[in-house]
């Protein structure tokens, strides 16, 4: 399998706090607590922050298209 990218964006700058709040309220941004428990042993695999790919641009203040 070969990947072919047709578009790239550089997301940087301060995170847009209101965009983060709006994404969380609308369900586009979720916090995933990745815990694993096999009867007696619990392991914390870390906290994951997930954002729907097409909504990611709402969280950053500076977005640039990158020429490919």
Tab-separated table of N, CA and C in Angstrom:
chain	number	residue	atom	x	y	z
A	1	UNK	N	0.844	-1.174	0.000
A	1	UNK	CA	0.000	0.000	0.000
A	1	UNK	C	0.893	1.243	0.000
A	2	UNK	N	0.515	2.200	-0.783
A	2	UNK	CA	1.282	3.429	-0.859
A	2	UNK	C	0.366	4.604	-0.545
A	3	UNK	N	0.817	5.488	0.332
A	3	UNK	CA	0.038	6.663	0.715
A	3	UNK	C	0.270	7.783	-0.275
A	4	UNK	N	-0.783	8.453	-0.629
A	4	UNK	CA	-0.675	9.619	-1.503
A	4	UNK	C	-1.396	10.781	-0.833
A	5	UNK	N	-0.615	11.766	-0.461
A	5	UNK	CA	-1.189	12.940	0.181
A	5	UNK	C	-1.498	13.991	-0.868
A	6	UNK	N	-2.636	14.600	-0.768
A	6	UNK	CA	-3.029	15.624	-1.720
A	6	UNK	C	-3.182	16.999	-1.074
A	7	UNK	N	-3.101	17.038	0.252
A	7	UNK	CA	-3.289	18.302	0.963
A	7	UNK	C	-2.593	18.219	2.313
A	8	UNK	N	-1.978	19.319	2.705
A	8	UNK	CA	-1.346	19.374	4.024
A	8	UNK	C	-1.566	20.755	4.616
A	9	UNK	N	-1.772	20.793	5.908
A	9	UNK	CA	-1.948	22.052	6.626
A	9	UNK	C	-1.012	22.083	7.819
A	10	UNK	N	-0.485	23.253	8.082
A	10	UNK	CA	0.338	23.465	9.264
A	10	UNK	C	-0.526	24.215	10.268
A	11	UNK	N	-0.784	23.586	11.404
A	11	UNK	CA	-1.599	24.184	12.463
A	11	UNK	C	-0.663	24.602	13.577
A	12	UNK	N	-0.641	25.890	13.879
A	12	UNK	CA	0.253	26.362	14.931
A	12	UNK	C	-0.344	27.586	15.600
A	13	UNK	N	0.396	28.090	16.553
A	13	UNK	CA	-0.085	29.254	17.288
A	13	UNK	C	-0.815	28.832	18.545
A	14	UNK	N	-1.394	29.794	19.185
A	14	UNK	CA	-2.148	29.520	20.401
A	14	UNK	C	-3.419	28.768	20.062
A	15	UNK	N	-3.750	27.819	20.924
A	15	UNK	CA	-4.977	27.079	20.715
A	15	UNK	C	-6.154	28.011	20.990
A	16	UNK	N	-7.128	27.952	20.130
A	16	UNK	CA	-8.326	28.758	20.254
A	16	UNK	C	-9.196	28.165	21.363
A	17	UNK	N	-9.210	28.814	22.523
A	17	UNK	CA	-9.917	28.256	23.687
A	17	UNK	C	-11.415	28.156	23.457
A	18	UNK	N	-12.004	29.155	22.828
A	18	UNK	CA	-13.443	29.102	22.578
A	18	UNK	C	-13.766	28.001	21.570
A	19	UNK	N	-12.884	27.803	20.594
A	19	UNK	CA	-13.064	26.701	19.643
A	19	UNK	C	-13.009	25.357	20.339
A	20	UNK	N	-12.126	25.233	21.339
A	20	UNK	CA	-12.015	23.997	22.113
A	20	UNK	C	-13.300	23.737	22.892
A	21	UNK	N	-13.813	24.768	23.540
A	21	UNK	CA	-15.058	24.638	24.308
A	21	UNK	C	-16.211	24.263	23.380
A	22	UNK	N	-16.319	24.959	22.244
A	22	UNK	CA	-17.400	24.681	21.299
A	22	UNK	C	-17.303	23.259	20.743
A	23	UNK	N	-16.079	22.799	20.462
A	23	UNK	CA	-15.886	21.439	19.951
A	23	UNK	C	-16.277	20.399	20.990
A	24	UNK	N	-15.965	20.661	22.248
A	24	UNK	CA	-16.326	19.733	23.319
A	24	UNK	C	-17.840	19.673	23.487
A	25	UNK	N	-18.490	20.822	23.479
A	25	UNK	CA	-19.948	20.879	23.635
A	25	UNK	C	-20.656	20.179	22.485
A	26	UNK	N	-20.159	20.367	21.270
A	26	UNK	CA	-20.811	19.780	20.095
A	26	UNK	C	-20.463	18.306	19.888
A	27	UNK	N	-19.513	17.790	20.670
A	27	UNK	CA	-19.143	16.383	20.567
A	27	UNK	C	-18.052	16.110	19.554
A	28	UNK	N	-17.434	17.167	19.007
A	28	UNK	CA	-16.346	16.995	18.052
A	28	UNK	C	-15.019	16.715	18.743
A	29	UNK	N	-14.929	17.007	20.008
A	29	UNK	CA	-13.715	16.851	20.806
A	29	UNK	C	-14.086	15.992	22.007
A	30	UNK	N	-13.391	14.895	22.205
A	30	UNK	CA	-13.681	14.022	23.345
A	30	UNK	C	-12.395	13.678	24.081
A	31	UNK	N	-12.529	13.377	25.345
A	31	UNK	CA	-11.415	12.934	26.171
A	31	UNK	C	-11.597	11.436	26.388
A	32	UNK	N	-10.585	10.688	26.048
A	32	UNK	CA	-10.630	9.235	26.129
A	32	UNK	C	-9.680	8.778	27.231
A	33	UNK	N	-10.229	8.233	28.311
A	33	UNK	CA	-9.415	7.680	29.391
A	33	UNK	C	-9.123	6.227	29.047
A	34	UNK	N	-7.892	5.948	28.696
A	34	UNK	CA	-7.512	4.617	28.224
A	34	UNK	C	-6.983	3.790	29.395
A	35	UNK	N	-7.893	3.110	30.042
A	35	UNK	CA	-7.549	2.260	31.181
A	35	UNK	C	-7.727	0.807	30.788
A	36	UNK	N	-6.903	-0.029	31.330
A	36	UNK	CA	-6.946	-1.455	31.040
A	36	UNK	C	-6.994	-2.196	32.369
A	37	UNK	N	-7.911	-3.132	32.495
A	37	UNK	CA	-8.039	-3.891	33.738
A	37	UNK	C	-8.288	-5.355	33.413
A	38	UNK	N	-7.380	-6.190	33.827
A	38	UNK	CA	-7.585	-7.636	33.718
A	38	UNK	C	-7.727	-8.179	35.135
A	39	UNK	N	-8.949	-8.238	35.577
A	39	UNK	CA	-9.346	-8.695	36.901
A	39	UNK	C	-8.641	-7.969	38.041
A	40	UNK	N	-7.366	-8.163	38.235
A	40	UNK	CA	-6.707	-7.566	39.408
A	40	UNK	C	-5.707	-6.469	39.077
A	41	UNK	N	-5.268	-6.375	37.856
A	41	UNK	CA	-4.257	-5.350	37.551
A	41	UNK	C	-4.846	-4.274	36.642
A	42	UNK	N	-4.738	-3.051	37.063
A	42	UNK	CA	-5.208	-1.919	36.271
A	42	UNK	C	-3.999	-1.157	35.745
A	43	UNK	N	-4.067	-0.751	34.512
A	43	UNK	CA	-2.977	0.016	33.922
A	43	UNK	C	-3.543	1.265	33.262
A	44	UNK	N	-2.853	2.341	33.455
A	44	UNK	CA	-3.241	3.589	32.826
A	44	UNK	C	-2.404	3.757	31.568
A	45	UNK	N	-3.049	3.710	30.424
A	45	UNK	CA	-2.350	3.864	29.155
A	45	UNK	C	-2.339	5.312	28.695
A	46	UNK	N	-2.718	6.196	29.553
A	46	UNK	CA	-2.673	7.625	29.238
A	46	UNK	C	-4.027	8.160	28.826
A	47	UNK	N	-4.107	9.443	28.803
A	47	UNK	CA	-5.318	10.127	28.399
A	47	UNK	C	-5.169	10.556	26.950
A	48	UNK	N	-6.186	10.296	26.158
A	48	UNK	CA	-6.160	10.667	24.744
A	48	UNK	C	-7.175	11.775	24.511
A	49	UNK	N	-6.797	12.725	23.711
A	49	UNK	CA	-7.690	13.792	23.299
A	49	UNK	C	-7.964	13.586	21.819
A	50	UNK	N	-9.206	13.399	21.476
A	50	UNK	CA	-9.567	13.091	20.094
A	50	UNK	C	-10.449	14.204	19.529
A	51	UNK	N	-10.131	14.575	18.310
A	51	UNK	CA	-10.887	15.613	17.611
A	51	UNK	C	-11.219	15.081	16.231
A	52	UNK	N	-12.438	15.313	15.779
A	52	UNK	CA	-12.793	14.924	14.429
A	52	UNK	C	-11.891	15.679	13.463
A	53	UNK	N	-11.360	14.958	12.493
A	53	UNK	CA	-10.325	15.504	11.609
A	53	UNK	C	-10.753	16.797	10.913
A	54	UNK	N	-11.975	16.849	10.429
A	54	UNK	CA	-12.408	18.044	9.713
A	54	UNK	C	-12.690	19.229	10.638
A	55	UNK	N	-12.679	19.009	11.939
A	55	UNK	CA	-12.926	20.086	12.917
A	55	UNK	C	-11.644	20.565	13.599
A	56	UNK	N	-10.529	19.920	13.301
A	56	UNK	CA	-9.261	20.254	13.937
A	56	UNK	C	-8.848	21.703	13.686
A	57	UNK	N	-9.183	22.229	12.520
A	57	UNK	CA	-8.779	23.604	12.189
A	57	UNK	C	-9.463	24.639	13.081
A	58	UNK	N	-10.553	24.264	13.755
A	58	UNK	CA	-11.250	25.202	14.645
A	58	UNK	C	-10.494	25.459	15.940
A	59	UNK	N	-9.433	24.696	16.211
A	59	UNK	CA	-8.744	24.791	17.487
A	59	UNK	C	-7.476	25.636	17.461
A	60	UNK	N	-7.030	26.047	16.293
A	60	UNK	CA	-5.759	26.775	16.192
A	60	UNK	C	-5.961	28.144	15.579
A	61	UNK	N	-5.100	29.080	15.984
A	61	UNK	CA	-5.240	30.460	15.528
A	61	UNK	C	-4.516	30.735	14.213
A	62	UNK	N	-3.561	29.880	13.831
A	62	UNK	CA	-2.785	30.120	12.618
A	62	UNK	C	-2.749	28.843	11.788
A	63	UNK	N	-3.383	28.896	10.619
A	63	UNK	CA	-3.480	27.730	9.749
A	63	UNK	C	-2.915	28.096	8.378
A	64	UNK	N	-1.965	27.286	7.903
A	64	UNK	CA	-1.355	27.542	6.608
A	64	UNK	C	-1.455	26.296	5.746
A	65	UNK	N	-1.770	26.494	4.463
A	65	UNK	CA	-1.735	25.401	3.505
A	65	UNK	C	-0.291	25.192	3.075
A	66	UNK	N	0.144	23.950	2.982
A	66	UNK	CA	1.498	23.618	2.575
A	66	UNK	C	1.440	23.078	1.152
A	67	UNK	N	2.282	23.639	0.284
A	67	UNK	CA	2.348	23.157	-1.094
A	67	UNK	C	2.998	21.788	-1.135
A	68	UNK	N	2.433	20.870	-1.853
A	68	UNK	CA	2.990	19.517	-1.973
A	68	UNK	C	3.602	19.318	-3.332
